[in-house]
Each structure stands twice: as C-alpha cells, then as structure tokens.
JSON list of C-alpha atoms in Angstrom, two decimals:
[
{"chain": "X", "resi": 19, "resn": "ALA", "atom": "CA", "xyz": [2.46, 15.82, 7.76]},
{"chain": "X", "resi": 20, "resn": "GLN", "atom": "CA", "xyz": [0.35, 12.76, 8.10]},
{"chain": "X", "resi": 21, "resn": "SER", "atom": "CA", "xyz": [1.97, 9.68, 9.59]},
{"chain": "X", "resi": 22, "resn": "VAL", "atom": "CA", "xyz": [1.00, 6.21, 10.70]},
{"chain": "X", "resi": 23, "resn": "THR", "atom": "CA", "xyz": [2.61, 4.22, 13.49]},
{"chain": "X", "resi": 24, "resn": "GLN", "atom": "CA", "xyz": [2.28, 0.48, 13.92]},
{"chain": "X", "resi": 25, "resn": "PRO", "atom": "CA", "xyz": [4.10, -0.19, 17.18]},
{"chain": "X", "resi": 26, "resn": "ASP", "atom": "CA", "xyz": [4.38, -3.96, 16.79]},
{"chain": "X", "resi": 27, "resn": "ILE", "atom": "CA", "xyz": [6.74, -5.24, 14.12]},
{"chain": "X", "resi": 28, "resn": "HIS", "atom": "CA", "xyz": [5.92, -8.89, 14.83]},
{"chain": "X", "resi": 29, "resn": "ILE", "atom": "CA", "xyz": [3.03, -10.55, 16.64]},
{"chain": "X", "resi": 30, "resn": "THR", "atom": "CA", "xyz": [2.54, -14.27, 17.29]},
{"chain": "X", "resi": 31, "resn": "VAL", "atom": "CA", "xyz": [-0.82, -15.67, 18.31]},
{"chain": "X", "resi": 32, "resn": "SER", "atom": "CA", "xyz": [-2.17, -19.18, 18.65]},
{"chain": "X", "resi": 33, "resn": "GLU", "atom": "CA", "xyz": [-4.74, -20.39, 16.20]},
{"chain": "X", "resi": 34, "resn": "GLY", "atom": "CA", "xyz": [-8.19, -19.71, 17.61]},
{"chain": "X", "resi": 35, "resn": "ALA", "atom": "CA", "xyz": [-6.98, -16.89, 19.84]},
{"chain": "X", "resi": 36, "resn": "SER", "atom": "CA", "xyz": [-8.12, -13.32, 19.48]},
{"chain": "X", "resi": 37, "resn": "LEU", "atom": "CA", "xyz": [-6.02, -10.72, 17.70]},
{"chain": "X", "resi": 38, "resn": "GLU", "atom": "CA", "xyz": [-5.54, -6.98, 17.99]},
{"chain": "X", "resi": 39, "resn": "LEU", "atom": "CA", "xyz": [-3.11, -5.06, 15.79]},
{"chain": "X", "resi": 40, "resn": "ARG", "atom": "CA", "xyz": [-2.42, -1.51, 16.82]},
{"chain": "X", "resi": 41, "resn": "CYS", "atom": "CA", "xyz": [-2.39, 1.55, 14.60]},
{"chain": "X", "resi": 42, "resn": "ASN", "atom": "CA", "xyz": [-1.95, 5.20, 15.55]},
{"chain": "X", "resi": 43, "resn": "TYR", "atom": "CA", "xyz": [-2.15, 8.03, 13.06]},
{"chain": "X", "resi": 44, "resn": "SER", "atom": "CA", "xyz": [-1.26, 11.66, 12.98]},
{"chain": "X", "resi": 45, "resn": "TYR", "atom": "CA", "xyz": [-3.70, 13.85, 11.08]},
{"chain": "X", "resi": 46, "resn": "GLY", "atom": "CA", "xyz": [-5.48, 17.07, 11.98]},
{"chain": "X", "resi": 47, "resn": "ALA", "atom": "CA", "xyz": [-8.92, 16.44, 10.54]},
{"chain": "X", "resi": 48, "resn": "THR", "atom": "CA", "xyz": [-11.12, 13.39, 10.27]},
{"chain": "X", "resi": 49, "resn": "PRO", "atom": "CA", "xyz": [-8.98, 10.87, 8.46]},
{"chain": "X", "resi": 50, "resn": "TYR", "atom": "CA", "xyz": [-9.73, 8.25, 5.89]},
{"chain": "X", "resi": 51, "resn": "LEU", "atom": "CA", "xyz": [-8.29, 5.08, 7.43]},
{"chain": "X", "resi": 52, "resn": "PHE", "atom": "CA", "xyz": [-7.55, 1.71, 5.91]},
{"chain": "X", "resi": 53, "resn": "TRP", "atom": "CA", "xyz": [-6.21, -1.70, 6.79]},
{"chain": "X", "resi": 54, "resn": "TYR", "atom": "CA", "xyz": [-4.51, -3.80, 4.10]},
{"chain": "X", "resi": 55, "resn": "VAL", "atom": "CA", "xyz": [-3.13, -7.32, 4.22]},
{"chain": "X", "resi": 56, "resn": "GLN", "atom": "CA", "xyz": [-0.15, -8.54, 2.20]},
{"chain": "X", "resi": 57, "resn": "SER", "atom": "CA", "xyz": [0.57, -12.23, 1.82]},
{"chain": "X", "resi": 58, "resn": "PRO", "atom": "CA", "xyz": [3.88, -13.42, 0.32]},
{"chain": "X", "resi": 59, "resn": "GLY", "atom": "CA", "xyz": [3.83, -13.02, -3.44]},
{"chain": "X", "resi": 60, "resn": "GLN", "atom": "CA", "xyz": [0.43, -11.34, -3.33]},
{"chain": "X", "resi": 61, "resn": "GLY", "atom": "CA", "xyz": [-0.64, -7.77, -3.83]},
{"chain": "X", "resi": 62, "resn": "LEU", "atom": "CA", "xyz": [-2.00, -5.68, -1.01]},
{"chain": "X", "resi": 63, "resn": "GLN", "atom": "CA", "xyz": [-5.65, -6.46, -0.32]},
{"chain": "X", "resi": 64, "resn": "LEU", "atom": "CA", "xyz": [-8.03, -4.03, 1.36]},
{"chain": "X", "resi": 65, "resn": "LEU", "atom": "CA", "xyz": [-9.53, -5.48, 4.55]},
{"chain": "X", "resi": 66, "resn": "LEU", "atom": "CA", "xyz": [-11.65, -2.52, 5.60]},
{"chain": "X", "resi": 67, "resn": "LYS", "atom": "CA", "xyz": [-11.90, 1.25, 5.57]},
{"chain": "X", "resi": 68, "resn": "TYR", "atom": "CA", "xyz": [-13.28, 4.09, 7.68]},
{"chain": "X", "resi": 69, "resn": "PHE", "atom": "CA", "xyz": [-14.54, 7.39, 6.34]},
{"chain": "X", "resi": 70, "resn": "SER", "atom": "CA", "xyz": [-17.16, 8.59, 8.79]},
{"chain": "X", "resi": 71, "resn": "GLY", "atom": "CA", "xyz": [-20.15, 7.41, 10.78]},
{"chain": "X", "resi": 72, "resn": "ASP", "atom": "CA", "xyz": [-20.10, 4.29, 12.87]},
{"chain": "X", "resi": 73, "resn": "THR", "atom": "CA", "xyz": [-16.68, 4.02, 14.48]},
{"chain": "X", "resi": 74, "resn": "LEU", "atom": "CA", "xyz": [-16.72, 0.22, 14.41]},
{"chain": "X", "resi": 75, "resn": "VAL", "atom": "CA", "xyz": [-16.26, -1.01, 10.88]},
{"chain": "X", "resi": 76, "resn": "GLN", "atom": "CA", "xyz": [-16.55, -4.53, 9.59]},
{"chain": "X", "resi": 77, "resn": "GLY", "atom": "CA", "xyz": [-14.32, -5.90, 6.91]},
{"chain": "X", "resi": 78, "resn": "ILE", "atom": "CA", "xyz": [-13.63, -9.05, 4.99]},
{"chain": "X", "resi": 79, "resn": "LYS", "atom": "CA", "xyz": [-12.33, -12.30, 6.44]},
{"chain": "X", "resi": 80, "resn": "GLY", "atom": "CA", "xyz": [-13.96, -11.63, 9.82]},
{"chain": "X", "resi": 81, "resn": "PHE", "atom": "CA", "xyz": [-11.86, -8.56, 10.65]},
{"chain": "X", "resi": 82, "resn": "GLU", "atom": "CA", "xyz": [-13.13, -5.40, 12.27]},
{"chain": "X", "resi": 83, "resn": "ALA", "atom": "CA", "xyz": [-11.55, -2.13, 13.33]},
{"chain": "X", "resi": 84, "resn": "GLU", "atom": "CA", "xyz": [-12.52, 0.63, 15.70]},
{"chain": "X", "resi": 85, "resn": "PHE", "atom": "CA", "xyz": [-11.80, 4.30, 15.13]},
{"chain": "X", "resi": 86, "resn": "LYS", "atom": "CA", "xyz": [-11.06, 6.18, 18.35]},
{"chain": "X", "resi": 87, "resn": "ARG", "atom": "CA", "xyz": [-10.55, 9.86, 17.71]},
{"chain": "X", "resi": 88, "resn": "SER", "atom": "CA", "xyz": [-9.48, 10.61, 21.29]},
{"chain": "X", "resi": 89, "resn": "GLN", "atom": "CA", "xyz": [-6.63, 8.12, 20.99]},
{"chain": "X", "resi": 90, "resn": "SER", "atom": "CA", "xyz": [-5.89, 8.71, 17.30]},
{"chain": "X", "resi": 91, "resn": "SER", "atom": "CA", "xyz": [-6.12, 4.97, 16.87]},
{"chain": "X", "resi": 92, "resn": "PHE", "atom": "CA", "xyz": [-7.61, 2.53, 14.41]},
{"chain": "X", "resi": 93, "resn": "ASN", "atom": "CA", "xyz": [-6.86, -0.92, 15.80]},
{"chain": "X", "resi": 94, "resn": "LEU", "atom": "CA", "xyz": [-7.64, -4.06, 13.85]},
{"chain": "X", "resi": 95, "resn": "ARG", "atom": "CA", "xyz": [-9.27, -6.99, 15.61]},
{"chain": "X", "resi": 96, "resn": "LYS", "atom": "CA", "xyz": [-10.35, -10.54, 14.93]},
{"chain": "X", "resi": 97, "resn": "PRO", "atom": "CA", "xyz": [-12.02, -12.73, 17.56]},
{"chain": "X", "resi": 98, "resn": "SER", "atom": "CA", "xyz": [-10.53, -16.03, 16.39]},
{"chain": "X", "resi": 99, "resn": "VAL", "atom": "CA", "xyz": [-7.44, -16.23, 14.23]},
{"chain": "X", "resi": 100, "resn": "HIS", "atom": "CA", "xyz": [-6.99, -18.88, 11.53]},
{"chain": "X", "resi": 101, "resn": "TRP", "atom": "CA", "xyz": [-3.64, -20.16, 10.28]},
{"chain": "X", "resi": 102, "resn": "SER", "atom": "CA", "xyz": [-4.40, -18.58, 6.91]},
{"chain": "X", "resi": 103, "resn": "ASP", "atom": "CA", "xyz": [-4.37, -15.13, 8.54]},
{"chain": "X", "resi": 104, "resn": "ALA", "atom": "CA", "xyz": [-0.59, -15.26, 8.79]},
{"chain": "X", "resi": 105, "resn": "ALA", "atom": "CA", "xyz": [0.57, -12.32, 6.68]},
{"chain": "X", "resi": 106, "resn": "GLU", "atom": "CA", "xyz": [1.74, -8.72, 6.99]},
{"chain": "X", "resi": 107, "resn": "TYR", "atom": "CA", "xyz": [-0.82, -6.10, 7.88]},
{"chain": "X", "resi": 108, "resn": "PHE", "atom": "CA", "xyz": [-0.59, -2.43, 7.01]},
{"chain": "X", "resi": 109, "resn": "CYS", "atom": "CA", "xyz": [-2.55, 0.48, 8.36]},
{"chain": "X", "resi": 110, "resn": "ALA", "atom": "CA", "xyz": [-2.86, 3.53, 6.11]},
{"chain": "X", "resi": 111, "resn": "VAL", "atom": "CA", "xyz": [-4.29, 7.02, 6.16]},
{"chain": "X", "resi": 112, "resn": "GLY", "atom": "CA", "xyz": [-5.55, 8.97, 3.17]},
{"chain": "X", "resi": 113, "resn": "VAL", "atom": "CA", "xyz": [-3.62, 12.22, 2.88]},
{"chain": "X", "resi": 114, "resn": "SER", "atom": "CA", "xyz": [-5.69, 15.37, 3.07]},
{"chain": "X", "resi": 115, "resn": "GLY", "atom": "CA", "xyz": [-8.82, 13.31, 3.41]},
{"chain": "X", "resi": 116, "resn": "LEU", "atom": "CA", "xyz": [-8.37, 11.71, 0.03]},
{"chain": "X", "resi": 117, "resn": "TRP", "atom": "CA", "xyz": [-8.04, 8.20, -1.27]},
{"chain": "X", "resi": 118, "resn": "ASN", "atom": "CA", "xyz": [-5.48, 8.98, -3.89]},
{"chain": "X", "resi": 119, "resn": "LYS", "atom": "CA", "xyz": [-2.42, 9.39, -1.71]},
{"chain": "X", "resi": 120, "resn": "LEU", "atom": "CA", "xyz": [-2.09, 6.85, 1.03]},
{"chain": "X", "resi": 121, "resn": "VAL", "atom": "CA", "xyz": [0.47, 7.00, 3.81]},
{"chain": "X", "resi": 122, "resn": "PHE", "atom": "CA", "xyz": [1.23, 3.56, 5.17]},
{"chain": "X", "resi": 123, "resn": "GLY", "atom": "CA", "xyz": [2.61, 2.35, 8.45]},
{"chain": "X", "resi": 124, "resn": "ALA", "atom": "CA", "xyz": [5.64, 0.07, 8.50]},
{"chain": "X", "resi": 125, "resn": "GLY", "atom": "CA", "xyz": [3.48, -3.02, 8.92]},
{"chain": "X", "resi": 126, "resn": "THR", "atom": "CA", "xyz": [2.96, -5.78, 11.47]},
{"chain": "X", "resi": 127, "resn": "ILE", "atom": "CA", "xyz": [3.92, -9.34, 10.62]},
{"chain": "X", "resi": 128, "resn": "LEU", "atom": "CA", "xyz": [1.45, -11.83, 12.07]},
{"chain": "X", "resi": 129, "resn": "ARG", "atom": "CA", "xyz": [2.57, -15.37, 12.81]},
{"chain": "X", "resi": 130, "resn": "VAL", "atom": "CA", "xyz": [-0.04, -17.96, 13.78]},
{"chain": "X", "resi": 131, "resn": "LYS", "atom": "CA", "xyz": [0.96, -20.93, 15.95]},
{"chain": "X", "resi": 132, "resn": "SER", "atom": "CA", "xyz": [-0.92, -24.15, 15.53]},
{"chain": "Q", "resi": 6, "resn": "GLY", "atom": "CA", "xyz": [-11.64, -10.37, -14.41]},
{"chain": "Q", "resi": 7, "resn": "ALA", "atom": "CA", "xyz": [-7.91, -9.79, -14.46]},
{"chain": "Q", "resi": 8, "resn": "GLY", "atom": "CA", "xyz": [-6.33, -7.81, -11.69]},
{"chain": "Q", "resi": 9, "resn": "VAL", "atom": "CA", "xyz": [-3.47, -5.35, -11.87]},
{"chain": "Q", "resi": 10, "resn": "SER", "atom": "CA", "xyz": [-0.45, -6.92, -13.49]},
{"chain": "Q", "resi": 11, "resn": "GLN", "atom": "CA", "xyz": [3.16, -5.78, -13.33]},
{"chain": "Q", "resi": 12, "resn": "THR", "atom": "CA", "xyz": [6.12, -6.81, -15.40]},
{"chain": "Q", "resi": 13, "resn": "PRO", "atom": "CA", "xyz": [8.73, -7.93, -14.87]},
{"chain": "Q", "resi": 14, "resn": "SER", "atom": "CA", "xyz": [8.18, -9.58, -11.51]},
{"chain": "Q", "resi": 15, "resn": "ASN", "atom": "CA", "xyz": [11.89, -9.33, -10.81]},
{"chain": "Q", "resi": 16, "resn": "LYS", "atom": "CA", "xyz": [14.52, -7.08, -12.29]},
{"chain": "Q", "resi": 17, "resn": "VAL", "atom": "CA", "xyz": [18.22, -7.15, -11.51]},
{"chain": "Q", "resi": 18, "resn": "THR", "atom": "CA", "xyz": [20.35, -4.38, -12.90]},
{"chain": "Q", "resi": 19, "resn": "GLU", "atom": "CA", "xyz": [23.69, -2.75, -12.36]},
{"chain": "Q", "resi": 20, "resn": "LYS", "atom": "CA", "xyz": [24.29, 0.62, -10.80]},
{"chain": "Q", "resi": 21, "resn": "GLY", "atom": "CA", "xyz": [24.01, 3.37, -13.36]},
{"chain": "Q", "resi": 22, "resn": "LYS", "atom": "CA", "xyz": [21.73, 1.49, -15.73]},
{"chain": "Q", "resi": 23, "resn": "TYR", "atom": "CA", "xyz": [18.27, 2.53, -16.92]},
{"chain": "Q", "resi": 24, "resn": "VAL", "atom": "CA", "xyz": [15.20, 0.45, -16.09]},
{"chain": "Q", "resi": 25, "resn": "GLU", "atom": "CA", "xyz": [11.54, 0.48, -17.04]},
{"chain": "Q", "resi": 26, "resn": "LEU", "atom": "CA", "xyz": [8.80, -1.10, -14.96]},
{"chain": "Q", "resi": 27, "resn": "ARG", "atom": "CA", "xyz": [5.39, -1.72, -16.48]},
{"chain": "Q", "resi": 28, "resn": "CYS", "atom": "CA", "xyz": [1.94, -1.68, -14.95]},
{"chain": "Q", "resi": 29, "resn": "ASP", "atom": "CA", "xyz": [-1.29, -2.90, -16.57]},
{"chain": "Q", "resi": 30, "resn": "PRO", "atom": "CA", "xyz": [-4.24, -1.63, -14.55]},
{"chain": "Q", "resi": 31, "resn": "ILE", "atom": "CA", "xyz": [-7.65, -3.19, -14.28]},
{"chain": "Q", "resi": 32, "resn": "SER", "atom": "CA", "xyz": [-9.61, -2.47, -17.43]},
{"chain": "Q", "resi": 33, "resn": "GLY", "atom": "CA", "xyz": [-11.72, 0.65, -17.06]},
{"chain": "Q", "resi": 34, "resn": "HIS", "atom": "CA", "xyz": [-9.82, 2.05, -14.10]},
{"chain": "Q", "resi": 35, "resn": "THR", "atom": "CA", "xyz": [-8.98, 5.68, -14.76]},
{"chain": "Q", "resi": 36, "resn": "ALA", "atom": "CA", "xyz": [-6.72, 6.24, -11.76]},
{"chain": "Q", "resi": 37, "resn": "LEU", "atom": "CA", "xyz": [-3.30, 4.64, -11.42]},
{"chain": "Q", "resi": 38, "resn": "TYR", "atom": "CA", "xyz": [-0.76, 4.83, -8.62]},
{"chain": "Q", "resi": 39, "resn": "TRP", "atom": "CA", "xyz": [2.86, 3.89, -8.09]},
{"chain": "Q", "resi": 40, "resn": "TYR", "atom": "CA", "xyz": [4.32, 3.11, -4.68]},
{"chain": "Q", "resi": 41, "resn": "ARG", "atom": "CA", "xyz": [7.75, 1.96, -3.56]},
{"chain": "Q", "resi": 42, "resn": "GLN", "atom": "CA", "xyz": [8.17, -0.52, -0.73]},
{"chain": "Q", "resi": 43, "resn": "SER", "atom": "CA", "xyz": [11.62, -0.83, 0.79]},
{"chain": "Q", "resi": 44, "resn": "LEU", "atom": "CA", "xyz": [12.55, -3.78, 2.95]},
{"chain": "Q", "resi": 45, "resn": "GLY", "atom": "CA", "xyz": [10.79, -3.67, 6.29]},
{"chain": "Q", "resi": 46, "resn": "GLN", "atom": "CA", "xyz": [8.74, -0.62, 5.39]},
{"chain": "Q", "resi": 47, "resn": "GLY", "atom": "CA", "xyz": [5.24, 0.11, 4.23]},
{"chain": "Q", "resi": 48, "resn": "PRO", "atom": "CA", "xyz": [4.55, 1.29, 0.70]},
{"chain": "Q", "resi": 49, "resn": "GLU", "atom": "CA", "xyz": [5.56, 4.88, -0.02]},
{"chain": "Q", "resi": 50, "resn": "PHE", "atom": "CA", "xyz": [3.55, 6.95, -2.49]},
{"chain": "Q", "resi": 51, "resn": "LEU", "atom": "CA", "xyz": [5.37, 7.99, -5.65]},
{"chain": "Q", "resi": 52, "resn": "ILE", "atom": "CA", "xyz": [2.88, 9.27, -8.21]},
{"chain": "Q", "resi": 53, "resn": "TYR", "atom": "CA", "xyz": [-0.81, 9.28, -9.10]},
{"chain": "Q", "resi": 54, "resn": "PHE", "atom": "CA", "xyz": [-2.33, 9.46, -12.59]},
{"chain": "Q", "resi": 55, "resn": "GLN", "atom": "CA", "xyz": [-5.86, 10.43, -13.43]},
{"chain": "Q", "resi": 56, "resn": "GLY", "atom": "CA", "xyz": [-6.24, 9.42, -17.05]},
{"chain": "Q", "resi": 57, "resn": "THR", "atom": "CA", "xyz": [-3.13, 10.34, -19.00]},
{"chain": "Q", "resi": 58, "resn": "GLY", "atom": "CA", "xyz": [-1.90, 13.09, -16.74]},
{"chain": "Q", "resi": 59, "resn": "ALA", "atom": "CA", "xyz": [0.08, 12.94, -13.53]},
{"chain": "Q", "resi": 60, "resn": "ALA", "atom": "CA", "xyz": [-2.25, 14.51, -10.97]},
{"chain": "Q", "resi": 61, "resn": "ASP", "atom": "CA", "xyz": [0.27, 14.28, -8.16]},
{"chain": "Q", "resi": 62, "resn": "ASP", "atom": "CA", "xyz": [3.96, 13.42, -8.57]},
{"chain": "Q", "resi": 63, "resn": "SER", "atom": "CA", "xyz": [5.07, 14.77, -5.23]},
{"chain": "Q", "resi": 64, "resn": "GLY", "atom": "CA", "xyz": [6.39, 11.40, -4.08]},
{"chain": "Q", "resi": 65, "resn": "LEU", "atom": "CA", "xyz": [8.97, 10.95, -6.83]},
{"chain": "Q", "resi": 66, "resn": "PRO", "atom": "CA", "xyz": [12.27, 11.11, -4.95]},
{"chain": "Q", "resi": 67, "resn": "ASN", "atom": "CA", "xyz": [14.30, 12.96, -7.57]},
{"chain": "Q", "resi": 68, "resn": "ASP", "atom": "CA", "xyz": [14.53, 13.66, -11.29]},
{"chain": "Q", "resi": 69, "resn": "ARG", "atom": "CA", "xyz": [15.93, 10.22, -12.04]},
{"chain": "Q", "resi": 70, "resn": "PHE", "atom": "CA", "xyz": [12.40, 8.89, -11.62]},
{"chain": "Q", "resi": 71, "resn": "PHE", "atom": "CA", "xyz": [9.77, 9.48, -14.25]},
{"chain": "Q", "resi": 72, "resn": "ALA", "atom": "CA", "xyz": [6.45, 7.85, -15.08]},
{"chain": "Q", "resi": 73, "resn": "VAL", "atom": "CA", "xyz": [4.17, 7.98, -18.09]},
{"chain": "Q", "resi": 74, "resn": "ARG", "atom": "CA", "xyz": [0.71, 6.81, -19.00]},
{"chain": "Q", "resi": 75, "resn": "PRO", "atom": "CA", "xyz": [0.33, 7.95, -22.62]},
{"chain": "Q", "resi": 76, "resn": "GLU", "atom": "CA", "xyz": [-3.02, 6.35, -23.43]},
{"chain": "Q", "resi": 77, "resn": "GLY", "atom": "CA", "xyz": [-4.58, 6.40, -20.00]},
{"chain": "Q", "resi": 78, "resn": "SER", "atom": "CA", "xyz": [-4.13, 2.69, -19.45]},
{"chain": "Q", "resi": 79, "resn": "VAL", "atom": "CA", "xyz": [-0.71, 1.06, -19.20]},
{"chain": "Q", "resi": 80, "resn": "SER", "atom": "CA", "xyz": [1.89, 2.99, -17.22]},
{"chain": "Q", "resi": 81, "resn": "THR", "atom": "CA", "xyz": [5.67, 2.78, -17.21]},
{"chain": "Q", "resi": 82, "resn": "LEU", "atom": "CA", "xyz": [7.88, 3.86, -14.35]},
{"chain": "Q", "resi": 83, "resn": "LYS", "atom": "CA", "xyz": [11.32, 4.81, -15.62]},
{"chain": "Q", "resi": 84, "resn": "ILE", "atom": "CA", "xyz": [14.41, 5.07, -13.49]},
{"chain": "Q", "resi": 85, "resn": "GLN", "atom": "CA", "xyz": [17.61, 6.55, -14.90]},
{"chain": "Q", "resi": 86, "resn": "ARG", "atom": "CA", "xyz": [21.10, 6.04, -13.56]},
{"chain": "Q", "resi": 87, "resn": "THR", "atom": "CA", "xyz": [19.93, 3.53, -10.99]},
{"chain": "Q", "resi": 88, "resn": "GLU", "atom": "CA", "xyz": [21.51, 3.54, -7.55]},
{"chain": "Q", "resi": 89, "resn": "ARG", "atom": "CA", "xyz": [21.71, 0.76, -4.98]},
{"chain": "Q", "resi": 90, "resn": "GLY", "atom": "CA", "xyz": [19.25, 2.69, -2.82]},
{"chain": "Q", "resi": 91, "resn": "ASP", "atom": "CA", "xyz": [16.63, 2.29, -5.53]},
{"chain": "Q", "resi": 92, "resn": "SER", "atom": "CA", "xyz": [16.40, -1.42, -4.69]},
{"chain": "Q", "resi": 93, "resn": "ALA", "atom": "CA", "xyz": [12.84, -2.04, -3.52]},
{"chain": "Q", "resi": 94, "resn": "VAL", "atom": "CA", "xyz": [9.53, -3.53, -4.55]},
{"chain": "Q", "resi": 95, "resn": "TYR", "atom": "CA", "xyz": [7.65, -1.16, -6.83]},
{"chain": "Q", "resi": 96, "resn": "LEU", "atom": "CA", "xyz": [3.90, -1.50, -6.48]},
{"chain": "Q", "resi": 97, "resn": "CYS", "atom": "CA", "xyz": [1.25, -0.33, -8.86]},
{"chain": "Q", "resi": 98, "resn": "ALA", "atom": "CA", "xyz": [-2.42, 0.14, -8.02]},
{"chain": "Q", "resi": 99, "resn": "SER", "atom": "CA", "xyz": [-5.48, 1.25, -9.92]},
{"chain": "Q", "resi": 100, "resn": "SER", "atom": "CA", "xyz": [-8.95, 2.47, -9.01]},
{"chain": "Q", "resi": 101, "resn": "LEU", "atom": "CA", "xyz": [-12.14, 3.31, -10.83]},
{"chain": "Q", "resi": 102, "resn": "GLN", "atom": "CA", "xyz": [-11.56, 6.98, -10.22]},
{"chain": "Q", "resi": 103, "resn": "GLY", "atom": "CA", "xyz": [-9.33, 8.88, -7.87]},
{"chain": "Q", "resi": 104, "resn": "HIS", "atom": "CA", "xyz": [-11.62, 8.44, -4.92]},
{"chain": "Q", "resi": 105, "resn": "ASN", "atom": "CA", "xyz": [-12.14, 4.71, -4.76]},
{"chain": "Q", "resi": 106, "resn": "GLU", "atom": "CA", "xyz": [-10.54, 1.57, -3.45]},
{"chain": "Q", "resi": 107, "resn": "GLN", "atom": "CA", "xyz": [-7.08, 0.98, -4.83]},
{"chain": "Q", "resi": 108, "resn": "PHE", "atom": "CA", "xyz": [-6.38, -2.50, -6.17]},
{"chain": "Q", "resi": 109, "resn": "PHE", "atom": "CA", "xyz": [-2.72, -3.43, -5.98]},
{"chain": "Q", "resi": 110, "resn": "GLY", "atom": "CA", "xyz": [-0.58, -5.51, -8.28]},
{"chain": "Q", "resi": 111, "resn": "PRO", "atom": "CA", "xyz": [1.97, -8.07, -7.03]},
{"chain": "Q", "resi": 112, "resn": "GLY", "atom": "CA", "xyz": [4.85, -5.66, -7.53]},
{"chain": "Q", "resi": 113, "resn": "THR", "atom": "CA", "xyz": [8.20, -5.65, -9.31]},
{"chain": "Q", "resi": 114, "resn": "ARG", "atom": "CA", "xyz": [11.21, -6.42, -7.18]},
{"chain": "Q", "resi": 115, "resn": "LEU", "atom": "CA", "xyz": [14.10, -4.25, -8.37]},
{"chain": "Q", "resi": 116, "resn": "THR", "atom": "CA", "xyz": [17.61, -5.10, -7.28]},
{"chain": "Q", "resi": 117, "resn": "VAL", "atom": "CA", "xyz": [20.43, -2.73, -8.15]},
{"chain": "Q", "resi": 118, "resn": "LEU", "atom": "CA", "xyz": [23.86, -4.31, -7.81]}
]
C-alpha cells in the first residue's frame, strides 16, 4: 500500500533562512506527488504537484520541490522563509496514480523565528 | 467565487448520538471528497463522489459512517452511534472532475464526549 513519511514533526527556521521539508513515499510506479499547506483555521492549499517530466517543480509562494526516484523523495524547498510561511505542511501521494484518493503524510509544523 | 464551505464548523455531541456534517462544494465541481484528520495526523481518505454516486468508499471505517450526495452538489456525511474515537476534523474537498486539483474546505471539528 502507498504510504508517505514526513520524518520531521516540527522544524524551526529563522526568517530569511532557507528551508527544506522532507518527504519520502512508498509506491511502486511513478507517483503523483503533492505538497499542501494548512494554516490555522484555513483549508488545505495546494502548493505544487508532480506528475511527470521535469523533476524540479515550481509552486506558489516561492516554493519548489524535487522528485528523486532513486531516493523515493519529494522534498519541499524555499530559499528564503517569511514569517507568513509558518504553518503545517503535508506531503501526499495519489493512490494508484490517480488524483482522487490522496494518501497524506503526518505533516511537518514549521515555526519561523524573527 | 466561493470556496468549499462546511457546516457546522464545530460540533460537540455525546457518545451514541447521530451527527450529520454538510459540505457545499465549489459550484460546477463534479467530484467531491471526504477526509478525516485526527490530531497530529494527516488527512485520511474516506470517500469520493463523482456526481451523485460514490465512486470509491473504501476509506469509510465501518458501517456507522455513510455519505450521500443526492443531487450531485451538496454532500452530507452521516455518523451513527458516535464513539469518542470519531473525534476529528472532517474535511471536504471538491474538484472539477476526478482528476484535478482538490480544493479543501475549512473542515468541521467533531468532538464526541
């Protein structure tokens, strides 16, 4: 069965510092991969997605992610974090190569120090 | 335009009671999804509708959980004989079709005492 692991429950970075959130997935074929952000009281918002092609994908809010098949990873990065990026981030994989059944990781809570 | 809305935002009930949670998808979205998010966990898939029919209900934990979407728009998640373990945030999402970005609502926080 597909699964997603986010090894870091909490991460704290200073404002202006770079950020990398880790995500590892378990899936036999080429996965559909997603990163979502959830702010308190807000719904989940899609940051970016990977289906195929270029393994470095750009998303909204200055985020990017790189798909590495050899490592079964899809890490999220941002070169300079803003205080407004403080939120919880979820990595997800589309089951059986589909959109309509997402398996989520447990999430990483990002705290930004000023 | 309006996003996905869910009502109520909070629901407190007693063990054994019946609850209904409502989801209003984005207008024109044919696909609708329910997820459950327990404390400290990511969302867990429950059920997916394409139009009026449940295309995949494999995530419903047991027969106490049931969902309907009679007119292909609004959906109701129904939980019978609630248990304390049902306490969670129930998320609804919709998409244009079944193979498109899912837009999530703010969720309904269910607390079973």
